[in-house]
GROMACS .gro file of C-alpha atoms in nm:
model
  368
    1UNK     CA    1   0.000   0.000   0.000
    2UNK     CA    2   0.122   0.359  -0.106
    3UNK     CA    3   0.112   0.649   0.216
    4UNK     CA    4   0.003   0.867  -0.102
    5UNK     CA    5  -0.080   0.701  -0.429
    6UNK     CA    6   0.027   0.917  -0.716
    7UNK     CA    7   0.024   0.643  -0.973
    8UNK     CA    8  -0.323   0.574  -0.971
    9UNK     CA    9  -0.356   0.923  -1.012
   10UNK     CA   10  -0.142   0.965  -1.308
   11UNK     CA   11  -0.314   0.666  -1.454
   12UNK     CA   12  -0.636   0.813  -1.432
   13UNK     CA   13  -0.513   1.163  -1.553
   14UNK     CA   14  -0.229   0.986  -1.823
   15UNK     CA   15  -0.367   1.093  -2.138
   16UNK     CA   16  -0.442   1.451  -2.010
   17UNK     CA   17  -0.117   1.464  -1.832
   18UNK     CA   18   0.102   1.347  -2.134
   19UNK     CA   19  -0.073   1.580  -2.419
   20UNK     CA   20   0.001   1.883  -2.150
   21UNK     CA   21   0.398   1.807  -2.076
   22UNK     CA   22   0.440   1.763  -2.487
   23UNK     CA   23   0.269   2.062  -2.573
   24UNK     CA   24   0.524   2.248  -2.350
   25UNK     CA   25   0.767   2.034  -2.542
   26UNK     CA   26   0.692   2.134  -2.824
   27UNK     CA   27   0.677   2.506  -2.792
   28UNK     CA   28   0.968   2.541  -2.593
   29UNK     CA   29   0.885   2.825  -2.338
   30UNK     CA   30   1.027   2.653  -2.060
   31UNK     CA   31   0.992   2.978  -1.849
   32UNK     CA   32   0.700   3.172  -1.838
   33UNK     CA   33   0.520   3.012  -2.094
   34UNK     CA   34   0.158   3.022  -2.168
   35UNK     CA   35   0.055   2.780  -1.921
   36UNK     CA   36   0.135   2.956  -1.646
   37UNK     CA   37  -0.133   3.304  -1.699
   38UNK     CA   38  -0.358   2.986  -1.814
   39UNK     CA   39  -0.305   2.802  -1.465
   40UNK     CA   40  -0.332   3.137  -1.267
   41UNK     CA   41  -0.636   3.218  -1.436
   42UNK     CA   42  -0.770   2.920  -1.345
   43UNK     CA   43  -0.662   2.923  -1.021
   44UNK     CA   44  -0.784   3.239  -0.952
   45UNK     CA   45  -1.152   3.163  -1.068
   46UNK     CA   46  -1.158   2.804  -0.854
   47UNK     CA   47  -1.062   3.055  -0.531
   48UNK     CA   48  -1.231   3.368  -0.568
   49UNK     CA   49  -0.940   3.590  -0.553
   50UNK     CA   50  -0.890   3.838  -0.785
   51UNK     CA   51  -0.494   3.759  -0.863
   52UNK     CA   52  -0.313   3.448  -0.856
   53UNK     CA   53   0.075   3.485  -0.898
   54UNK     CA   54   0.254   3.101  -0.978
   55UNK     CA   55   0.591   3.056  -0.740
   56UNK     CA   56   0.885   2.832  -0.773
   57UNK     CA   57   0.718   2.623  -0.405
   58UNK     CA   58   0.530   2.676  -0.142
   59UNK     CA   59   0.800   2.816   0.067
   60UNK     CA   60   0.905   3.079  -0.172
   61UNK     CA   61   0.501   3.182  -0.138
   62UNK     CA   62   0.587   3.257   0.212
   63UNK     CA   63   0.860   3.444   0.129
   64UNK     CA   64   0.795   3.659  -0.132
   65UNK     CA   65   0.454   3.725   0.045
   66UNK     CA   66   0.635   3.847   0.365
   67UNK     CA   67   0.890   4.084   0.101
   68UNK     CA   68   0.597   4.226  -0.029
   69UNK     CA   69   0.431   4.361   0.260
   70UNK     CA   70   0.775   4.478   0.348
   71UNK     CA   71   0.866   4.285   0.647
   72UNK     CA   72   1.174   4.243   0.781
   73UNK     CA   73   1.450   4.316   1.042
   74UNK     CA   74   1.308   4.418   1.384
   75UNK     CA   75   0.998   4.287   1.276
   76UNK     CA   76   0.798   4.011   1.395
   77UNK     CA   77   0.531   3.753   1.268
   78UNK     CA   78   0.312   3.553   1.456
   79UNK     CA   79   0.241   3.192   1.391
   80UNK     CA   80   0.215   2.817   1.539
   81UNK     CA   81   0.503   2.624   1.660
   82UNK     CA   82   0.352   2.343   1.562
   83UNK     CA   83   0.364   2.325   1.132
   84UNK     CA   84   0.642   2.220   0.872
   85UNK     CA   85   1.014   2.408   0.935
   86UNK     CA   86   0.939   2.651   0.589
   87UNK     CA   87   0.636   2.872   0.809
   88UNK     CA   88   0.968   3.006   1.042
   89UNK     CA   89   1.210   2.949   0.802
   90UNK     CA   90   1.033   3.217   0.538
   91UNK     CA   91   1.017   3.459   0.825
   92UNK     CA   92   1.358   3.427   0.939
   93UNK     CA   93   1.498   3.469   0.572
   94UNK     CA   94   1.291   3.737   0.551
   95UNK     CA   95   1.488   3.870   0.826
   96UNK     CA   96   1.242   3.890   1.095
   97UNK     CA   97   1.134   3.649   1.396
   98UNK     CA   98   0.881   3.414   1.464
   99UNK     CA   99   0.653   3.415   1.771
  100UNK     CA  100   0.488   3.133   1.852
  101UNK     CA  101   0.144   3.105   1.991
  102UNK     CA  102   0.015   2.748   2.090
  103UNK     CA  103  -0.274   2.593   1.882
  104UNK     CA  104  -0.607   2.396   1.970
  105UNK     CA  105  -0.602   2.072   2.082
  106UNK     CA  106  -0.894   1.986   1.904
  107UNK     CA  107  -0.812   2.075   1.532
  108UNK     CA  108  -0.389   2.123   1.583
  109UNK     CA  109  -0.436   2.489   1.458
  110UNK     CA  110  -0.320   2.805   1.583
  111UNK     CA  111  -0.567   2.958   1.907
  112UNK     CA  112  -0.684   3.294   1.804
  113UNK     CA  113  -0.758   3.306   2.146
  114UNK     CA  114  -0.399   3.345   2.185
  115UNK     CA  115  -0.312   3.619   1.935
  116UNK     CA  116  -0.347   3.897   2.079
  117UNK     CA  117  -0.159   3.855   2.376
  118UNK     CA  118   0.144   3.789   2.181
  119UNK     CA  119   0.110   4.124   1.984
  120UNK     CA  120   0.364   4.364   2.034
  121UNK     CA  121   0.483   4.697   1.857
  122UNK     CA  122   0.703   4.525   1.641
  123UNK     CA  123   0.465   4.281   1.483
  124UNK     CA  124   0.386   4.302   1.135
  125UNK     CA  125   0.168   4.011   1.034
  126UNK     CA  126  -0.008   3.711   1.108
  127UNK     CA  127   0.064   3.374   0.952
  128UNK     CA  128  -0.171   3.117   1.043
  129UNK     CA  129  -0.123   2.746   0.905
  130UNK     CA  130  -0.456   2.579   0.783
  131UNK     CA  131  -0.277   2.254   0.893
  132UNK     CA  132  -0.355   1.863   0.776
  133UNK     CA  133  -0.637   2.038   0.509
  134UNK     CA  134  -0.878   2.255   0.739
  135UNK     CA  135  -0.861   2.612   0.770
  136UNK     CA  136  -0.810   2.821   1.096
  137UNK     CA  137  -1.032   3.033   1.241
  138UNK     CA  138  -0.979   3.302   0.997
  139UNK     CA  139  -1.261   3.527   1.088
  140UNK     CA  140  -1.125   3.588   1.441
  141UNK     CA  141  -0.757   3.605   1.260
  142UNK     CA  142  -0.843   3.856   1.046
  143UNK     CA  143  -1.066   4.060   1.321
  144UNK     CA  144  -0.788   4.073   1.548
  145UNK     CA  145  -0.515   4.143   1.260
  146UNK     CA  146  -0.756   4.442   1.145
  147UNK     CA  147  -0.789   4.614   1.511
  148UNK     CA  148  -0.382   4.643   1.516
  149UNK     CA  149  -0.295   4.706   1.138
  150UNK     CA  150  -0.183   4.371   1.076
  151UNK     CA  151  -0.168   4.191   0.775
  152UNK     CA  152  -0.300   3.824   0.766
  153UNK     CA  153  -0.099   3.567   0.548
  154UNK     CA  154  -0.248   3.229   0.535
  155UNK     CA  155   0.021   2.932   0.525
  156UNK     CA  156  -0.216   2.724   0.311
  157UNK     CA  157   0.005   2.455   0.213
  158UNK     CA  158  -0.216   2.143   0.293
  159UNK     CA  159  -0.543   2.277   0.252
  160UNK     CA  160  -0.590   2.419  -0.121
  161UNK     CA  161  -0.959   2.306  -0.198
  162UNK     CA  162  -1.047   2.389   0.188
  163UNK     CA  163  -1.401   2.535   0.228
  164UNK     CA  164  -1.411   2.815   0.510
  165UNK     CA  165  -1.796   2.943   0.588
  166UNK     CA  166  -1.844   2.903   0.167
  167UNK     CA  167  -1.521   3.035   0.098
  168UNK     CA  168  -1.213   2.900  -0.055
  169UNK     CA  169  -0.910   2.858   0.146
  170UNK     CA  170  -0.637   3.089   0.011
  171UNK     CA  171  -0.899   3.360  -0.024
  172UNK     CA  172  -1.000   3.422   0.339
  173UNK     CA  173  -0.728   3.626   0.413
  174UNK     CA  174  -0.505   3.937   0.269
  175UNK     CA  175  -0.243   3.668   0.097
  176UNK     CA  176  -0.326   3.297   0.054
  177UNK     CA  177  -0.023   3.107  -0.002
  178UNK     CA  178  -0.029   2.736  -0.128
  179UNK     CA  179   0.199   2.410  -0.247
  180UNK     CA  180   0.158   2.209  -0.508
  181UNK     CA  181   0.425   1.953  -0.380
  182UNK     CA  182   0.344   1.627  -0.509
  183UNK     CA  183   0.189   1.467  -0.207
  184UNK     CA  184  -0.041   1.788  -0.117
  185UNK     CA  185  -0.440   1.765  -0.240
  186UNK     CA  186  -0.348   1.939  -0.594
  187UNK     CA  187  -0.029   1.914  -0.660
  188UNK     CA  188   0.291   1.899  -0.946
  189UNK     CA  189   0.568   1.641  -1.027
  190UNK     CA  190   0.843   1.861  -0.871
  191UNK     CA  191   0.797   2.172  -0.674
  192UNK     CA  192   0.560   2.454  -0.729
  193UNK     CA  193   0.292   2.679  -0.528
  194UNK     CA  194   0.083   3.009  -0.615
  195UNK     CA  195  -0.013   3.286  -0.421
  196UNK     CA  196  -0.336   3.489  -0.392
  197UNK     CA  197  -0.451   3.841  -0.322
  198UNK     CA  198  -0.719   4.035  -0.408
  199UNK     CA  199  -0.498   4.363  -0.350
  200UNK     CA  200  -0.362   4.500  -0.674
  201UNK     CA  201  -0.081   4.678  -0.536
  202UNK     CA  202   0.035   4.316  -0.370
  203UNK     CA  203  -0.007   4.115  -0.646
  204UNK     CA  204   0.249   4.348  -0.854
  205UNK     CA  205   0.485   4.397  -0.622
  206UNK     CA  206   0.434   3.961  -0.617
  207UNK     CA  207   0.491   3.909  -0.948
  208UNK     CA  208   0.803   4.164  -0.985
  209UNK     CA  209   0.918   3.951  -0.647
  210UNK     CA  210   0.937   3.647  -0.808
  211UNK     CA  211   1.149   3.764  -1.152
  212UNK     CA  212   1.440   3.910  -0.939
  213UNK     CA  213   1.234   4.226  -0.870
  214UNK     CA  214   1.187   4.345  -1.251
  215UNK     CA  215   0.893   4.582  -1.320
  216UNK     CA  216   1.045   4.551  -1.719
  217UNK     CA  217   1.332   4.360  -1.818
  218UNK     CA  218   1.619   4.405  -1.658
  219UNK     CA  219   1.440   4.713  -1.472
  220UNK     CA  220   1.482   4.608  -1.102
  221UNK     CA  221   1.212   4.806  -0.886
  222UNK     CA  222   1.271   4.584  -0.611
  223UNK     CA  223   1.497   4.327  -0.453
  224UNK     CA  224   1.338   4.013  -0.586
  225UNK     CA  225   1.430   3.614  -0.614
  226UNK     CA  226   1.454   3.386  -0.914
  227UNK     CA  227   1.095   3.230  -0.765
  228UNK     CA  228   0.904   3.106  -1.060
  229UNK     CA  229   0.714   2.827  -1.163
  230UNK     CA  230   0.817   2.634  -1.432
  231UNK     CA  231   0.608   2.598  -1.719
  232UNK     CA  232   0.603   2.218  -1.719
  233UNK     CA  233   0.483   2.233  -1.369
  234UNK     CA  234   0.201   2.423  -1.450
  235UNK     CA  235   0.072   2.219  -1.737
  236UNK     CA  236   0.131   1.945  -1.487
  237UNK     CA  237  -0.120   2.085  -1.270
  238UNK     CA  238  -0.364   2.223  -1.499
  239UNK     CA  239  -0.402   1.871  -1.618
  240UNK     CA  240  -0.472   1.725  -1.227
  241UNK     CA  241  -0.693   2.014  -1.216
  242UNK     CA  242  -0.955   1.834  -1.474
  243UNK     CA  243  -1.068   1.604  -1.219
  244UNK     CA  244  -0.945   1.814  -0.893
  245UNK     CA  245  -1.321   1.874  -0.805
  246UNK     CA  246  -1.393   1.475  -0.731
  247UNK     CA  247  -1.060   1.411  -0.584
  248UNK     CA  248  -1.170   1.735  -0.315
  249UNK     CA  249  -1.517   1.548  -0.269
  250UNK     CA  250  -1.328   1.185  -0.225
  251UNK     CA  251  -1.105   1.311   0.068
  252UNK     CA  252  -1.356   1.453   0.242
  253UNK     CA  253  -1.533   1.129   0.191
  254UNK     CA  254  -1.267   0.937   0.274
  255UNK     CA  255  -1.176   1.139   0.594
  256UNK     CA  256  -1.575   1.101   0.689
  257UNK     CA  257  -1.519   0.678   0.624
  258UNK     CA  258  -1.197   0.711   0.845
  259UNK     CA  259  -1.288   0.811   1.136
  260UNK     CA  260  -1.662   0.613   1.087
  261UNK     CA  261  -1.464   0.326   1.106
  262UNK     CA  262  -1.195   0.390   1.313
  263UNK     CA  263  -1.509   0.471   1.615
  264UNK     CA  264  -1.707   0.136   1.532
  265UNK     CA  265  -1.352  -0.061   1.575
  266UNK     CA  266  -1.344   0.053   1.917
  267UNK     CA  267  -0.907   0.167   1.866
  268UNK     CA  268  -0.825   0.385   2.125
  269UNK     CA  269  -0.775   0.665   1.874
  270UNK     CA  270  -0.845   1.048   1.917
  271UNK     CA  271  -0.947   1.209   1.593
  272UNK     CA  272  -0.903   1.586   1.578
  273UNK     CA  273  -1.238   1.785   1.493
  274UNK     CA  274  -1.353   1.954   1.192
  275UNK     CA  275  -1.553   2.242   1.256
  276UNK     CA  276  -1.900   2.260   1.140
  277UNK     CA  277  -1.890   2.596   0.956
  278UNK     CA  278  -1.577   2.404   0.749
  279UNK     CA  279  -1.426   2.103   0.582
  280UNK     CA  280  -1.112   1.940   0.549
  281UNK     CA  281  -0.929   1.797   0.215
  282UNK     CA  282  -0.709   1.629   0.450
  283UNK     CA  283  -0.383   1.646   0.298
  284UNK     CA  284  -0.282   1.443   0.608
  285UNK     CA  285  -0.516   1.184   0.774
  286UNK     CA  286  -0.383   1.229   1.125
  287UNK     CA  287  -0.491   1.108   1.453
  288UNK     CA  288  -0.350   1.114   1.801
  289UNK     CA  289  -0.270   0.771   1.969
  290UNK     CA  290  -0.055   0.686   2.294
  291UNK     CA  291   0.275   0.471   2.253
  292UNK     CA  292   0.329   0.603   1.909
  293UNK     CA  293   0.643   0.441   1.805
  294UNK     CA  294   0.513   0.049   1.929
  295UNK     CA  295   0.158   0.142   1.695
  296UNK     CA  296   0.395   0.254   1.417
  297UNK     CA  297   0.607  -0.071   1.405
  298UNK     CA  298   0.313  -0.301   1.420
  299UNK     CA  299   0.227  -0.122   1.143
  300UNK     CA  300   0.468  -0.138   0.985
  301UNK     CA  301   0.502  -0.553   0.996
  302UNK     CA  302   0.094  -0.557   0.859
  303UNK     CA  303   0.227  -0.315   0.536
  304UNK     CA  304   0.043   0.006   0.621
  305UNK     CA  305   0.316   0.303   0.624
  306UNK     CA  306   0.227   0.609   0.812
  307UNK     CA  307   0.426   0.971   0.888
  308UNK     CA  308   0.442   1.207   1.143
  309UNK     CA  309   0.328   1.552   1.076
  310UNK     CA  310   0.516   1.708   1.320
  311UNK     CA  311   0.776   1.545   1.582
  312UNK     CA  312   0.853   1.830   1.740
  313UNK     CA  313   0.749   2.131   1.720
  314UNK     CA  314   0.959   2.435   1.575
  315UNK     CA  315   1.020   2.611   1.976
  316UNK     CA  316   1.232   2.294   2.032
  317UNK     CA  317   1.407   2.274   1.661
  318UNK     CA  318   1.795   2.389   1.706
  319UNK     CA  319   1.744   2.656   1.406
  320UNK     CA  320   1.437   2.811   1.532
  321UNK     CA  321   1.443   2.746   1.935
  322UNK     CA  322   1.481   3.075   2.119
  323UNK     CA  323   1.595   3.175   2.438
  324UNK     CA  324   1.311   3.325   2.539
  325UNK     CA  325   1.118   3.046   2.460
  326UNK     CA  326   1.163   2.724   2.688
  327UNK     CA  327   1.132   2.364   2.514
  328UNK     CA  328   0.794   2.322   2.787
  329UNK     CA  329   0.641   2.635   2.652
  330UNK     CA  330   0.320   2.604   2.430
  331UNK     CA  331   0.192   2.251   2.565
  332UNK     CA  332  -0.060   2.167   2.281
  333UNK     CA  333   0.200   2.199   2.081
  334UNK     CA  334   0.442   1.956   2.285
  335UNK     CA  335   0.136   1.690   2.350
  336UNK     CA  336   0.073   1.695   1.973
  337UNK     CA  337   0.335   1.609   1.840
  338UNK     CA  338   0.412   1.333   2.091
  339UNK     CA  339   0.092   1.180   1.980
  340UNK     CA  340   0.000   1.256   1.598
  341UNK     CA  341   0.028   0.990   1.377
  342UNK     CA  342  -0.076   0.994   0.954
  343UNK     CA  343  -0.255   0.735   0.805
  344UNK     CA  344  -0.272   0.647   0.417
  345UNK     CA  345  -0.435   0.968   0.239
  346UNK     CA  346  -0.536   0.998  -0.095
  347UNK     CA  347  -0.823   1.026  -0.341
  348UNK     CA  348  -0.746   0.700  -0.499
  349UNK     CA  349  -0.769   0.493  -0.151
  350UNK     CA  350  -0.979   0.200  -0.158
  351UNK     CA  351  -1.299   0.123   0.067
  352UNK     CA  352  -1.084  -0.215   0.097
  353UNK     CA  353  -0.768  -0.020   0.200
  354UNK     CA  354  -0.914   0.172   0.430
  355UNK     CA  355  -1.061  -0.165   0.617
  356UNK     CA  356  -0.747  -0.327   0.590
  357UNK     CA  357  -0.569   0.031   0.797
  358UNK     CA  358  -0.814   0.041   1.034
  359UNK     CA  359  -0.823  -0.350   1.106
  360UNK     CA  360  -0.411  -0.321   1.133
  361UNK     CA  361  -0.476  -0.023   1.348
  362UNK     CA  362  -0.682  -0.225   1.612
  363UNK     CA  363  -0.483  -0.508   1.579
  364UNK     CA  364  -0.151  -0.278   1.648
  365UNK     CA  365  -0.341  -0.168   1.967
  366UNK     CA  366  -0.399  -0.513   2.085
  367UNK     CA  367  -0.053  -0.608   2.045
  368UNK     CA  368   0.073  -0.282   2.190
   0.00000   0.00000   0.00000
């Protein structure tokens, strides 16, 4: 069994696929070519947002989102500890520092609750991760971001095709910023990610970000990066996009049929919650058990591979630890990623694969 089974997508998206990548071929604009305006178009219609601006990965979305608001030394952002290294490793390239506010036990995202508290006069922005596929509490983000002048960047990495309150994620907030890293719910053969804004001043001083800072050739406006996406990778994923709108529906199916089964096998499991005013594309399928490592190895012997999405959290990683900042500090955080463990995720899973994960799962427990 695959943890993410991208050849039964490719198979099902071949001919599609193939026709795209040999059009590119055969024109030859390897950089900027005509499938990437078609992809952001596209892009931008599926969201809502008025711009979309194609980036080199879902990191370099971070980054060039935090260079276009301007932020920088002696500046700081405010986000989770507990997400993928490239949400404090953007800020810190940028040149500015991460503070962390704990997240909700219940969903694993960052507790607007929290926020505020942690807002000083040196903040500049907000950068909430809409982690494992579900979007944070954006409304209460964005509420508290507006009272202190804040901007609002949303780390959307796993949760492109995200409904929040009839809204897409990556248009909830002043920047969306997404991945299209193979494994995520739409995503390329190499690296790639977009950005979104419905501010037309941002989305130029995006797009002159990501070509070194050019407003015309070899006119340089701005200090920029060499952040684009390549043209293959686009027509890469304006080909997955023909059939993105059933593989959304599947996950959340399959996420639904997870945890359905995972309660009527009585496995001492905790699933984390999807609010109701949301849903989840679950670019993860994660769940929090006890005695992680023994449930992982059983698993391992029955064939089902899982992942941990996130070991420990960025307060107690070497690169982005800081002093004022003790390794006990945010305990959601800490408990979470003692306990999270990923299941097999994607749109292609079986009805029988998912029985034969949950049935390993409660057999794992029993051996445990």
């Amino acid at each position: 069994m695959q943890f993410i089974d991208l050849k039964s997508q490719y198979q099902a998206l071949k001919a599609s696929i193939d026709s795209r990548i040999q059009k590119v071929l055969d024109h030859g604009q390897y950089i900027m070519g005509p499938e990437v305006a078609e992809l952001e178009t596209a892009l931008a219609q599926l969201t809502g947002a008025k711009h979309c601006i194609t980036v080199a990965s879902g990191t370099e979305a971070l980054l060039i989102a935090l260079m276009a608001e301007g932020i920088g030394p002696g500046h700081e952002v405010i986000t989770t500890p507990f997400t993928f290294a490239a949400t404090a490793e953007t800020i810190v390239l940028a040149g500015a520092t991460p503070v962390y506010v704990d997240i909700k036990p219940g969903d694993c995202n960052i507790d607007p609750t929290l926020i505020e508290a942690a807002i000083t006069p040196r903040t500049r922005a907000i950068m909430p991760v809409s982690l494992y596929g579900q979007v944070a509490d954006m409304d209460e983000i964005n509420a508290i971001a507006a009272r202190h002048g804040l901007s609002v960047i949303e780390d959307a990495a796993q949760s492109f095709g995200a409904t929040y309150k009839g809204r897409w994620s990556c248009n909830v907030s002043r920047i969306g910023a997404t991945s299209f890293f193979p494994s995520k719910p739409l995503g390329c053969y190499g690296d790639g990610g977009a950005l979104f804004t419905s501010d037309d001043a941002l989305a130029q001083a995006m797009r002159e970000i990501r070509v070194h800072g050019q407003s015309a050739r070899y006119t340089h406006t701005r200090v920029g990066v060499g952040g684009r996406m390549d043209t293959l990778q686009c027509a890469v994923v304006l080909g997955k996009l023909e059939r993105f709108a059933w593989e959304v529906e599947q996950r959340k199916k399959l996420g639904d049929r997870y945890a359905e089964l995972i309660k009527a096998s009585g496995a001492p499991v905790e699933l984390l919650e999807v609010a109701e005013d949301r849903d989840c594309v679950w670019a993860q399928y994660t769940v929090k058990v006890d005695d992680r490592q023994s449930i992982i190895a059983s698993l391992k012997e029955q064939g089902i591979p899982t992942a941990v999405h996130y070991p420990r959290p960025l307060h107690r990683q070497p690169a982005y630890e800081r002093a004022s900042c003790p390794a006990d500090a945010f305990p959601h955080a800490n408990a979470a990623a003692d306990r999270v463990l990923s299941l097999p995720m994607s749109a292609d899973l079986t009805d029988d694969q998912q029985q034969q994960v949950v049935a390993a799962l409660l057999a794992a427990f029993a051996h445990a």
